[in-house]
Tab-separated table of C-alpha atoms in Angstrom:
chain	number	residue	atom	x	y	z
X	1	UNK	CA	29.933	-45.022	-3.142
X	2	UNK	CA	33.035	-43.737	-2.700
X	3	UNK	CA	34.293	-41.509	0.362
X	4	UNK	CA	33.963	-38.401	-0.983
X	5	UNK	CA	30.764	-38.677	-2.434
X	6	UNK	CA	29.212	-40.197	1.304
X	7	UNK	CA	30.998	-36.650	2.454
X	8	UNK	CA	29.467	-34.791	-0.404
X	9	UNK	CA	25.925	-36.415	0.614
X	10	UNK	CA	26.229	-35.888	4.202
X	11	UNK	CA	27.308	-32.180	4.102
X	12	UNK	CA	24.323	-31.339	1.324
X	13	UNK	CA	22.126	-33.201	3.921
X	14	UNK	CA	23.574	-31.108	6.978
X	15	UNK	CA	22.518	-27.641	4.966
X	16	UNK	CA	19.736	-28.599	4.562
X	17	UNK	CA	18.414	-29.995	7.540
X	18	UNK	CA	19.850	-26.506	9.022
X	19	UNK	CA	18.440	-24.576	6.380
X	20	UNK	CA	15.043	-26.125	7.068
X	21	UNK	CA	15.824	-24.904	11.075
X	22	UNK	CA	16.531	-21.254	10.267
X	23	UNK	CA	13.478	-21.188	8.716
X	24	UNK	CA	11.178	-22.686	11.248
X	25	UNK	CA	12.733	-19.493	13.438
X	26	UNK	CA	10.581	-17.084	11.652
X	27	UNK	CA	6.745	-17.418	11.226
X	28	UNK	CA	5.346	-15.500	8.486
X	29	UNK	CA	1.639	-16.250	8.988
X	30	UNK	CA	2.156	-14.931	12.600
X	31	UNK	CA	4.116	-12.194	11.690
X	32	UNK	CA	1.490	-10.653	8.912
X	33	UNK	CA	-1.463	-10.764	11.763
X	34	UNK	CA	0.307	-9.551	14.444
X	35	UNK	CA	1.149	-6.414	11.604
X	36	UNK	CA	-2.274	-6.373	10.837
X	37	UNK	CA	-3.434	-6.297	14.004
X	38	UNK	CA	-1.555	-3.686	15.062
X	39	UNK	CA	-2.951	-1.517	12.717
X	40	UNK	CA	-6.073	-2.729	13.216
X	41	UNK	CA	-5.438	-1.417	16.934
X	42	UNK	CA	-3.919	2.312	15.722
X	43	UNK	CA	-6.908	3.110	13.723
X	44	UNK	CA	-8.869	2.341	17.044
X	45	UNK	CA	-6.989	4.271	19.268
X	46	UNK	CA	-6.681	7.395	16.671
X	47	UNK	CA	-10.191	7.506	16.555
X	48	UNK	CA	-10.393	7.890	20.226
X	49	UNK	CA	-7.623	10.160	20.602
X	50	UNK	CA	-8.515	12.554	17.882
X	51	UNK	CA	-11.878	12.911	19.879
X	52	UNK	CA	-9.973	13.725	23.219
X	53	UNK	CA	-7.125	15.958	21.014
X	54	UNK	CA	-10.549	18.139	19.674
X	55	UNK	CA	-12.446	18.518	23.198
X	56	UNK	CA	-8.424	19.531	24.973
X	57	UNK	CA	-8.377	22.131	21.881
X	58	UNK	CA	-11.803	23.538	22.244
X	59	UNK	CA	-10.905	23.994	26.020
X	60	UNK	CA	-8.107	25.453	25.648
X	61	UNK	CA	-8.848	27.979	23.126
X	62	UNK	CA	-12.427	28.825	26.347
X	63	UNK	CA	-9.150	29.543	28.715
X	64	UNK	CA	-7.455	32.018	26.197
X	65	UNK	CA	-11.038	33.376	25.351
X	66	UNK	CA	-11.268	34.058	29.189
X	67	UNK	CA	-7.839	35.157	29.466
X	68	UNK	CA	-6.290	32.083	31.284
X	69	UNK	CA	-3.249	32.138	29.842
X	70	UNK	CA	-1.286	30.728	32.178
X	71	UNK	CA	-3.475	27.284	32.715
X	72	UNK	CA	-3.335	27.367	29.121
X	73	UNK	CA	0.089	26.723	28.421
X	74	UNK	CA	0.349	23.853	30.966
X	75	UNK	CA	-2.142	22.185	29.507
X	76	UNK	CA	-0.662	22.937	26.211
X	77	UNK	CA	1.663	20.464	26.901
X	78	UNK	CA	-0.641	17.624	26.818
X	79	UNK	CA	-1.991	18.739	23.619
X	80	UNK	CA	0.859	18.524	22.036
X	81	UNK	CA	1.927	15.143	23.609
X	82	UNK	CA	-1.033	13.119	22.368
X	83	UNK	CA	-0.934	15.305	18.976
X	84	UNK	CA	2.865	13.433	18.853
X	85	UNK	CA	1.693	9.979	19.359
X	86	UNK	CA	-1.166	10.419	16.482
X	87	UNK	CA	1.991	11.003	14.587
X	88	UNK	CA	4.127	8.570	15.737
X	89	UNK	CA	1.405	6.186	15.297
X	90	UNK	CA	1.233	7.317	11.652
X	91	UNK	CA	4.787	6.028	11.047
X	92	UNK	CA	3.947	2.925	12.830
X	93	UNK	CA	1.120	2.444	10.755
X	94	UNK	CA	3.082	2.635	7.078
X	95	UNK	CA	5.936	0.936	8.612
X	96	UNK	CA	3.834	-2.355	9.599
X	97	UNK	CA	1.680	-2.238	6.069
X	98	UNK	CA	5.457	-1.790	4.776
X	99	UNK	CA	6.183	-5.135	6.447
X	100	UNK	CA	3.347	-6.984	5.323
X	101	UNK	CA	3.818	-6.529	1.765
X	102	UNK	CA	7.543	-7.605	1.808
X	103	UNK	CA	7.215	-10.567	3.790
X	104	UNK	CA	8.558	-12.834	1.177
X	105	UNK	CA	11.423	-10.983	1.217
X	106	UNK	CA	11.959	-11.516	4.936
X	107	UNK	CA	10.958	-14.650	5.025
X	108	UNK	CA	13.839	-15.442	2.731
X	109	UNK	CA	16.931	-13.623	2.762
X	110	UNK	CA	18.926	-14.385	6.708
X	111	UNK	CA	19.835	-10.325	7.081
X	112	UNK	CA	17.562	-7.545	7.195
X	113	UNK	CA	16.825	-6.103	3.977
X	114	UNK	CA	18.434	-2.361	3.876
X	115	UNK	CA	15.541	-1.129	2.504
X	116	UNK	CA	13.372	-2.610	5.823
X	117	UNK	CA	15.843	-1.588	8.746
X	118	UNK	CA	14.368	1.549	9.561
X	119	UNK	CA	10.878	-0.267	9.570
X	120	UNK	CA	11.731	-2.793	11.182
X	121	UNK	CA	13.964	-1.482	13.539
X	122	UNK	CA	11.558	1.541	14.241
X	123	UNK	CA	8.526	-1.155	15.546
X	124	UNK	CA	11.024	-2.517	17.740
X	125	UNK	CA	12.193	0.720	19.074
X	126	UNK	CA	8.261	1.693	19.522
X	127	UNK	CA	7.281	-1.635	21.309
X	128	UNK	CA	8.664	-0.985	25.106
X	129	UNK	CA	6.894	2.661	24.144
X	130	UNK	CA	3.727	2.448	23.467
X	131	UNK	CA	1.910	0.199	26.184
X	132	UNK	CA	-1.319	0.779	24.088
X	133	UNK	CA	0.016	-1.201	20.873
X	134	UNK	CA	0.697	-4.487	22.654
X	135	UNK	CA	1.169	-6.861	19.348
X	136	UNK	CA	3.944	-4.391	18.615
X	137	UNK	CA	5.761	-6.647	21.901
X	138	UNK	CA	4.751	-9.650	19.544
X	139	UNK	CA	6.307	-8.157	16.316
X	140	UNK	CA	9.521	-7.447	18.669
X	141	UNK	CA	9.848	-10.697	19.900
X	142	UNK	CA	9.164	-12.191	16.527
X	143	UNK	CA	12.062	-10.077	14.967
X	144	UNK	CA	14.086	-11.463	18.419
X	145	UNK	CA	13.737	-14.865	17.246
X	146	UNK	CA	14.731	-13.983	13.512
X	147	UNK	CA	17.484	-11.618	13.394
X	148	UNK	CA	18.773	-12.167	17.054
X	149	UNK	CA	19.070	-9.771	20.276
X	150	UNK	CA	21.657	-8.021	19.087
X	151	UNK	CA	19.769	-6.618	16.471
X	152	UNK	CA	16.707	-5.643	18.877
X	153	UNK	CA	18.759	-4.230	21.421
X	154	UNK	CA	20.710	-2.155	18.658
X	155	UNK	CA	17.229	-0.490	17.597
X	156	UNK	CA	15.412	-0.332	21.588
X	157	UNK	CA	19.163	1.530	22.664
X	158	UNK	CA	19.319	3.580	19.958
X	159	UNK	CA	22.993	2.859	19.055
X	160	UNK	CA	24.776	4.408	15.922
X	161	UNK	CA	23.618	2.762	12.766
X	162	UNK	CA	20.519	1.298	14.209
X	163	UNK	CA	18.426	2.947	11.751
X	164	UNK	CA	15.432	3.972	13.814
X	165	UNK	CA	13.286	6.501	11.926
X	166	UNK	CA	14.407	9.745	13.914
X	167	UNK	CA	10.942	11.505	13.535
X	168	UNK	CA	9.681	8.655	15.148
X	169	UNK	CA	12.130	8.934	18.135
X	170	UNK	CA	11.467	13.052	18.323
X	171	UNK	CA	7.502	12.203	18.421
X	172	UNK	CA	7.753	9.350	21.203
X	173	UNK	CA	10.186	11.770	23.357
X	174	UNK	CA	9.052	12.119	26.763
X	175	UNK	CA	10.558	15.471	26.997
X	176	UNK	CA	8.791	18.720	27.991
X	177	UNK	CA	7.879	20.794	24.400
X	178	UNK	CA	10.133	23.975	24.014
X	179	UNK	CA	8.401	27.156	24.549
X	180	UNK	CA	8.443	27.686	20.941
X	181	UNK	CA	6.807	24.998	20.085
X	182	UNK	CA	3.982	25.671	23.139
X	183	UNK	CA	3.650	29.252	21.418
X	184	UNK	CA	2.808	28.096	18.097
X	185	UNK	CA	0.602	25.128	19.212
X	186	UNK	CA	-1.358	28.017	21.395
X	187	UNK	CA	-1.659	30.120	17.880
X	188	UNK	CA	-2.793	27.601	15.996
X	189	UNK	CA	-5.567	26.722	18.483
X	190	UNK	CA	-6.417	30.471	18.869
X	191	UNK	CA	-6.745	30.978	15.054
X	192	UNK	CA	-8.998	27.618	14.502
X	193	UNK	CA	-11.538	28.834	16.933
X	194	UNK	CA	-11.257	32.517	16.113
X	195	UNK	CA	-10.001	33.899	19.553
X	196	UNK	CA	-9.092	37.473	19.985
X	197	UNK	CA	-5.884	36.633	21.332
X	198	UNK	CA	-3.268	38.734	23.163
X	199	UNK	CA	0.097	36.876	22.963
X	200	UNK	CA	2.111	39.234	24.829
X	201	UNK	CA	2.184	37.896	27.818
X	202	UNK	CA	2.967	34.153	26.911
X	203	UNK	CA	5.731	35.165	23.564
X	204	UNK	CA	7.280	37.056	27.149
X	205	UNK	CA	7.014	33.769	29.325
X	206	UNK	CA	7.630	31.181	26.683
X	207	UNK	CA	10.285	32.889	24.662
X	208	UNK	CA	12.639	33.498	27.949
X	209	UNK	CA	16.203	31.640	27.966
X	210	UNK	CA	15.978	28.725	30.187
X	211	UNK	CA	18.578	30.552	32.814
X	212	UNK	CA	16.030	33.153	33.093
X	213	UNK	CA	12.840	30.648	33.502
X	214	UNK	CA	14.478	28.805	36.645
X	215	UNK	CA	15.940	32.174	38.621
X	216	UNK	CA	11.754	33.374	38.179
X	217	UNK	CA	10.643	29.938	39.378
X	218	UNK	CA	13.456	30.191	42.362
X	219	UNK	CA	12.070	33.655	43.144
X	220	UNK	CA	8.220	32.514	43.189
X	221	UNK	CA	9.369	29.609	45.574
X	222	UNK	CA	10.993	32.144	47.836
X	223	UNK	CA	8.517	34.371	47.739
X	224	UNK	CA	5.999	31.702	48.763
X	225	UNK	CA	7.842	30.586	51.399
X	226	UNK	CA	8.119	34.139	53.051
X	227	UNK	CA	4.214	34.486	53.158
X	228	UNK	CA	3.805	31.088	54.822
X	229	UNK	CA	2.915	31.253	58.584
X	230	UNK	CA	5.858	29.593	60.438
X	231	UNK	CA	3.483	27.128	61.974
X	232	UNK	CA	6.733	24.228	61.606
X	233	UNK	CA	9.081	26.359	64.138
X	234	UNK	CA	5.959	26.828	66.275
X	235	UNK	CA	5.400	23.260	66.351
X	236	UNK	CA	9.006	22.258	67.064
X	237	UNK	CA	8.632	24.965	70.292
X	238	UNK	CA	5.513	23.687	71.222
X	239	UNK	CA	7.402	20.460	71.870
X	240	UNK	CA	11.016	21.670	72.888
X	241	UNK	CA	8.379	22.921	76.142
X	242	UNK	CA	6.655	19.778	76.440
């Protein structure tokens, strides 16, 4: 055997060997249940939640029967924020049945597919989110091990290019609902359970710019502070005399 060929054989036998070890860095089998059960664990929870979405409803639409309108749209705002999750949990759903069918794929090729970034990338983003969907940490983690922390961070940051679904990001917002959106969630509920609603008063409260929302707010607070009894400055006298 000549030198070259012992160099040929050695370098074939090098790819391999490190072929053999980028494989063993992504489990398919472990990926495809923790997918699985992750849905598995969504259909649970939107079960549950749709029951608590319908009872928050019901009692909201009582307090605009009654004329509450004001408790109403605070509580509007959970309404909306577990309405957001069934949503984002929707996404989650397809994306991780997305997954499962193309793990072949995956399991194969050393780059995410373009056609599976915003999947994958959008269960990664979701996993530090949603403390209810803890395989999602497993899927994360398994991604981690196969495309490298660059590639997780790039999707849990949000940086440019990332590719994370952006309904997904809108629905998994923490952010307070605009008054718009509080207005027509309020509507909706009034018209399902046939209230006689007068939306006067909230279109005036929930339609006001945002400059005009915090000088009221400043003015109740001021107002409130008037009509306290100065019992604070009494107390301080009370022990200036001491």
């Amino acid at each position: 055997m000549t030198v070259a060929n012992a160099a040929t054989k050695h370098c074939k036998k090098a790819m391999k060997m490190g072929l053999s070890l980028f494989c063993r860095t992504f489990n398919s089998s472990k990926c495809k249940t923790m997918a699985k059960m992750t849905v598995a664990r969504i259909k649970l929870l939107r079960n549950k939640r749709e029951v608590v979405v319908r009872q928050m409803r019901r009692d909201i639409a009582m307090l605009l029967e009654s004329r509450q309108d004001a408790t109403a749209r605070v509580r509007v705002e959970h309404v909306i924020r577990e309405q957001n999750i069934l949503q984002a949990n929707e996404f989650l759903e397809l994306f991780c049945e997305l997954i499962v069918a193309r793990l072949p794929i995956i399991a194969k090729q050393r780059q995410c597919p373009a056609d599976l970034k915003e999947g994958i990338s959008s269960l990664i983003f979701a996993a530090p989110r949603c403390s209810d969907i803890p395989e999602l940490m497993r899927i994360k983690d398994i991604f981690e091990k196969k495309y490298g922390k660059d590639f997780v961070s790039a999707a849990t940051d949000l940086r440019p290019n990332a590719g994370v679904n952006r309904t997904l990001i809108e629905k998994l917002s923490v952010k307070t609902p605009s008054g718009e959106v509080k207005l027509k969630i309020l509507k909706e509920i009034a018209k399902e359970y046939q209230v006689e609603w007068d939306t006067a008063d909230s279109e005036m409260e929930l339609l006001k710019p945002p400059e005009e929302r915090i000088v009221c707010l400043s003015s109740k607070i001021h107002l409130y502070l008037c009509m306290m009894p100065n019992t604070f400055d009494d107390h301080l006298t009370s022990i200036c005399f001491l």
